[in-house]
Amino acid sequence: MMAGRTFGSDNHAGVHPAVLAAITAANSGDAVAYGDDDLTRAAVARLSAVAGARSGYLVFNGTGANMLALSLLLRPYEAVICAESSHLNVDECGAPERVLGCKLLAVPAPDGKLTPDRIADRLSGWGDEHRVQPRVVQIAQATELGTCYSLAELQQLRDFSRAHGLLTYLDGARIANAAAHLGCSLADLAAHADVLSFGGTKNGALGVEAVLVMTEGLDAGAPYHRKQLMQLASKMRFLAAQVDALLEGDRWLTTARHANAMASRLGTALAGVAGVRLAYPVQSNGVFTEVSRRLAHRLVQEWSIQEWSHTADGERSVVRWMTAFDTTAEEVASVVAGVRRAAGQSAATAEPWQR
Amino acid sequence: MMAGRTFGSDNHAGVHPAVLAAITAANSGDAVAYGDDDLTRAAVARLSAVAGARSGYLVFNGTGANMLALSLLLRPYEAVICAESSHLNVDECGAPERVLGCKLLAVPAPDGKLTPDRIADRLSGWGDEHRVQPRVVQIAQATELGTCYSLAELQQLRDFSRAHGLLTYLDGARIANAAAHLGCSLADLAAHADVLSFGGTKNGALGVEAVLVMTEGLDAGAPYHRKQLMQLASKMRFLAAQVDALLEGDRWLTTARHANAMASRLGTALAGVAGVRLAYPVQSNGVFTEVSRRLAHRLVQEWSIQEWSHTADGERSVVRWMTAFDTTAEEVASVVAGVRRAAGQSAATAEPWQR
Amino acid sequence: MMAGRTFGSDNHAGVHPAVLAAITAANSGDAVAYGDDDLTRAAVARLSAVAGARSGYLVFNGTGANMLALSLLLRPYEAVICAESSHLNVDECGAPERVLGCKLLAVPAPDGKLTPDRIADRLSGWGDEHRVQPRVVQIAQATELGTCYSLAELQQLRDFSRAHGLLTYLDGARIANAAAHLGCSLADLAAHADVLSFGGTKNGALGVEAVLVMTEGLDAGAPYHRKQLMQLASKMRFLAAQVDALLEGDRWLTTARHANAMASRLGTALAGVAGVRLAYPVQSNGVFTEVSRRLAHRLVQEWSIQEWSHTADGERSVVRWMTAFDTTAEEVASVVAGVRRAAGQSAATAEPWQR
Amino acid sequence: MMAGRTFGSDNHAGVHPAVLAAITAANSGDAVAYGDDDLTRAAVARLSAVAGARSGYLVFNGTGANMLALSLLLRPYEAVICAESSHLNVDECGAPERVLGCKLLAVPAPDGKLTPDRIADRLSGWGDEHRVQPRVVQIAQATELGTCYSLAELQQLRDFSRAHGLLTYLDGARIANAAAHLGCSLADLAAHADVLSFGGTKNGALGVEAVLVMTEGLDAGAPYHRKQLMQLASKMRFLAAQVDALLEGDRWLTTARHANAMASRLGTALAGVAGVRLAYPVQSNGVFTEVSRRLAHRLVQEWSIQEWSHTADGERSVVRWMTAFDTTAEEVASVVAGVRRAAGQSAATAEPWQR
């Protein structure tokens, strides 16, 4: 593997030892395939209970979770309102369009968060047969920019959506980080969705996500959709074991809290480096910093991080730093020192906001 | 898990200890996500070398492998010729139709195997804009009925297909069992395909399959197709580690040989039980036996096996027994004894072929 | 155009003068586009009233009608049971698979007609997530082989379908010919369907078909589906005018009766020619005759007809003769004389059934 | 029909008498269906020659033309760059997403026109498997906002696209109006595209559009795509006859010139009315005027025109006026007088730009 911490993605981390232990423990004797086994039934029931969900479906990855969830909510002529910067819109290689055949109505959202007003802008065309019909509001919690909706904001969106006949899909690839940030339960978040995903992979699992259905009548076809969408694991018990290990002793929350704390520490430290400022508030395990393009180039090389976007004038970049369940304070200190060093060498002049 | 051997599916088995050990070993430090890591590059290169393939792509499961492979071969108006009994046609819940939008031209094949003549029956309509245009011949090796094509048969199909402008996709969910049965190499089989899949899950992996591209020009878009088709693993190294463990010391072949040997033993023994006869020759790790419906019912209950099909008169059933990498001779003996007992109690009269 | 009657297809015929007159009459002043005009509203209401339908949607052609109708009935994992020989299965170039993403469960039906038993064969797999779920029974009336279901047969299929939770789609590309043959009303036929199509093009229109919805709750999304499926005509009034002209004085029935009568006359005469026999009873405007391949070849050349299929031994062919609203008795006499001449020269030996 | 001129859409107009005469003339005797007839061959050859195209395909409507054209250009993971305001993006009810499964990368374009810079903004993500791969630049000529690209602008876009490996699709639903405005030939415009559509319906036809292929190798599958996409007319000769009538004596250009002249006259006159100003330059047969919402409401009621958009502050609307091949100077004068009257009554205060 790699010599050290990369900060490039929470997917660069490995598997939490407890998750690996659970996989190993599950490897005993035969179990009926495709989820018709006791371990799967128990893990799904346990997760559903924690979320207050009617039913749950384990899948392989985040794209699979997004596609399965939306399949439960959409007819062919219905559309999804989402943030322009959302993973769904940017980083699924057009899976929603190809696999679901649905149009995304992307909304500019500077901080990655939808608001009733931003949604309202996309609601024209109701009843016009020439227009797709908005049906689902997709909310990522945490967002792709590391920000979180407050519970009050979620409630406001939910009220607005219901008042306009819209369903809510909560993309929870990092829902654990959001719960940790808000100090709330999974059920507190799930209550604002019709369907949500629960992400394990970015939070210490080897690879498992769950689709959870909150609202009656939406899950009738879920098993068939999952199979068609290539998300039905043969040896399901090994996905279930991962979920189980994450739920055990609220490990999903503990690991996320740790990752968030490391991000917070990193963000605070980086914000104090000359030539670096935070692009968004740190509300999960992602830190987005705005730096000169020259510095960005150097940091990307050194830390395997991603250059996320550019400022409109093209002179500065936003780079993303992700922490994980196993990031240490020493690693954070090390990267901060490295950035300080690089920034000192890169920055000849004061930054715009420092002038 | 379950108390004993089920014989219901090779997917009921767990993970080979060496595969689990490899996963554990891979869990050290960070690795770049989505396969851009050394372990993945090495495992894919190794597998490609063994198969003689130009490139390879790891995916989660068999449905994913089938869909990715066919995506590389088809335009929207082109069709796949396959056996009526094929997994692709029967057991993918219509994924080819939904995900690829393609029509399957299913061909009756009593033993699960296509022949040039059977394919030829589906080639009418060339150049007629009202008809889908046949483009791919899908061959499962081993077939869904446990039979194998000989190398000569594969060559004959390949020659025929090439002569008619058809590409070959070899569904290798159980290709290891076929190689073990024929005593040939992976490359020997792969050489007859334009694209093939290499199945790990049914052969001791936790969950991994590979799509291997043999023919130049077919893999240009493969990474995008894989992502869209929800088959791009975040922590890819743990899929790669499984492939690596299967390749190590030809473990993939050893495990398959063992499973085949157990199936052979089981088949021979069951064929000697009164009221039981083999429906197809045993050429991999599946044993298909024809029994009375009454006996079938009892066996299904007792051994978690599947009732596969019925005879045309509806009076007898074919039930399927699968062995796995970890099936033991004692378990085989135990099931044979159990069937003998059950058959003795079920069968009051002589079977049709014993009269 | 061509010099004479071709008998190759009812689509080879032109437009009924009354239909053309209605188009011309509709060309007066402006009319709101996309069907929001008085002429369209009136024609659709009139057709719906005749059929006893809740709502109706005009589309361009038969493929469009089939796709729109099925879009109203299917979820992505649901399948359509249809006859192997159906237009839907054979002659739509895979549109159901590409456009709807649905699997067709094709059933052998020697005379083109489904029966409860044939449907029942395709109902296994209920509740199994690996299998598509049968949802719609597609009945063509008249069938692609020129045969018609009796009202009693339709009722039997309807009862069976309802008892098994299946919806009925009646493909009525030649429903006028069926009504004419059975001496029943459009409503008599429509009553056996949840959704049906009403074909105009093969019955004297320039180009118009209608999708009619009989069952409550199925038409909610119809306008959006029609638009997405590229079937929303800009200048809809000219489609509506055609429907109007066909309904005027039951013209749709009169024209179909005439075409049927010509087919009946042709069938009777051809059956009397040595070396020719009817492959199916003549129950609409199609005549299918079995002849030697040598004779078939000659007839195809001479009359632009289609070679439909071959006998299993490959020695004889079925060729199709279609009559239209404007076929004359003289043209029938002429073709019969021609066939008699050709048959005399082609047939050296007695036919199998004459020996 | 309606009592008078609506100005709501060029689709509200009827059929040009010469087109109707051609349809009538084509209605003589039999013709082989699906376009295999002399009239179709001749009309398509004639249109292709005029455009300098390799091949052409007649379809029913604009949505069909757009879908067929893009089907020839895209693989499943490839995307289309288009203007946010384009018909393709706004008014196809998500057909590109459902039917093609492709993502549209919509670009803000205040005047409806793409520029190399605007396209360049959408080219990030090349080679990244998480992103759709830009492949086609869709240019509407004239645009949905009534503006036209100059030949120099087209050349600049073409050069830019070629330099970046992008194909060009020119949506020519109103290409006649563009040619008339620019004083150029169809071939002049077509030369800047790989594939284009030629719109007949908005220019006096009853209903016909053509897809024209300029670049070698792109039309191989066109007949199959057309059939699958429900755009293959049974009685094709009646589509061909319309094309023929439009080509006869350059009627397509004459009619478009007339419509443009009426729009120009209307635009000039409306721009002189207090409280009304042009939102975009009048460069085809559409006039977009910005007025107070109160006046907009009244005009929409009175003239069946469309309220197109609102100013950002929500206080003013843009309303669209369309002229057609048969709009008369008297009708223009009448509508101008009506607007003047309405504006006098609606406008109490000076407009923002008049203060």
mmCIF file of N, CA and C in Angstrom, chain C residues 10 27 50 56 68 170 188 206 212 214 238 244 271 350:
data_model
loop_
_atom_site.group_PDB
_atom_site.id
_atom_site.type_symbol
_atom_site.label_atom_id
_atom_site.label_comp_id
_atom_site.label_asym_id
_atom_site.label_seq_id
_atom_site.Cartn_x
_atom_site.Cartn_y
_atom_site.Cartn_z
ATOM 1 N N ASP C 10 -50.762 -3.943 -46.191
ATOM 2 C CA ASP C 10 -51.832 -2.946 -46.163
ATOM 3 C C ASP C 10 -51.246 -1.542 -46.011
ATOM 4 N N ASN C 27 -57.221 22.207 -42.812
ATOM 5 C CA ASN C 27 -56.163 23.181 -43.098
ATOM 6 C C ASN C 27 -56.718 24.574 -43.314
ATOM 7 N N VAL C 50 -66.691 5.918 -28.653
ATOM 8 C CA VAL C 50 -66.972 4.697 -29.430
ATOM 9 C C VAL C 50 -66.370 3.475 -28.750
ATOM 10 N N GLY C 56 -57.813 9.122 -24.493
ATOM 11 C CA GLY C 56 -57.158 8.670 -25.715
ATOM 12 C C GLY C 56 -56.018 9.595 -26.087
ATOM 13 N N LEU C 68 -46.015 3.592 -26.153
ATOM 14 C CA LEU C 68 -46.748 4.449 -25.230
ATOM 15 C C LEU C 68 -47.671 3.610 -24.348
ATOM 16 N N LEU C 170 -54.095 -4.643 -25.567
ATOM 17 C CA LEU C 170 -54.572 -5.149 -26.851
ATOM 18 C C LEU C 170 -53.965 -4.296 -27.968
ATOM 19 N N ASP C 188 -66.885 -3.601 -27.771
ATOM 20 C CA ASP C 188 -66.887 -5.030 -27.405
ATOM 21 C C ASP C 188 -65.461 -5.550 -27.247
ATOM 22 N N LEU C 206 -53.519 8.331 -43.420
ATOM 23 C CA LEU C 206 -52.188 8.680 -43.902
ATOM 24 C C LEU C 206 -51.158 8.213 -42.873
ATOM 25 N N LEU C 212 -55.738 4.020 -26.294
ATOM 26 C CA LEU C 212 -56.962 4.234 -25.527
ATOM 27 C C LEU C 212 -56.846 3.566 -24.162
ATOM 28 N N MET C 214 -58.579 2.218 -20.808
ATOM 29 C CA MET C 214 -59.878 1.758 -20.312
ATOM 30 C C MET C 214 -59.961 1.788 -18.793
ATOM 31 N N PHE C 238 -54.089 17.533 -37.739
ATOM 32 C CA PHE C 238 -54.099 16.722 -38.962
ATOM 33 C C PHE C 238 -54.087 15.232 -38.662
ATOM 34 N N ASP C 244 -61.189 11.427 -37.282
ATOM 35 C CA ASP C 244 -62.552 11.875 -37.519
ATOM 36 C C ASP C 244 -63.133 11.276 -38.790
ATOM 37 N N ALA C 271 -56.680 -21.224 -52.135
ATOM 38 C CA ALA C 271 -56.744 -22.573 -51.562
ATOM 39 C C ALA C 271 -57.119 -23.604 -52.614
ATOM 40 N N ALA C 350 -46.639 -33.687 -56.716
ATOM 41 C CA ALA C 350 -47.728 -33.433 -55.777
ATOM 42 C C ALA C 350 -47.176 -32.918 -54.456
#
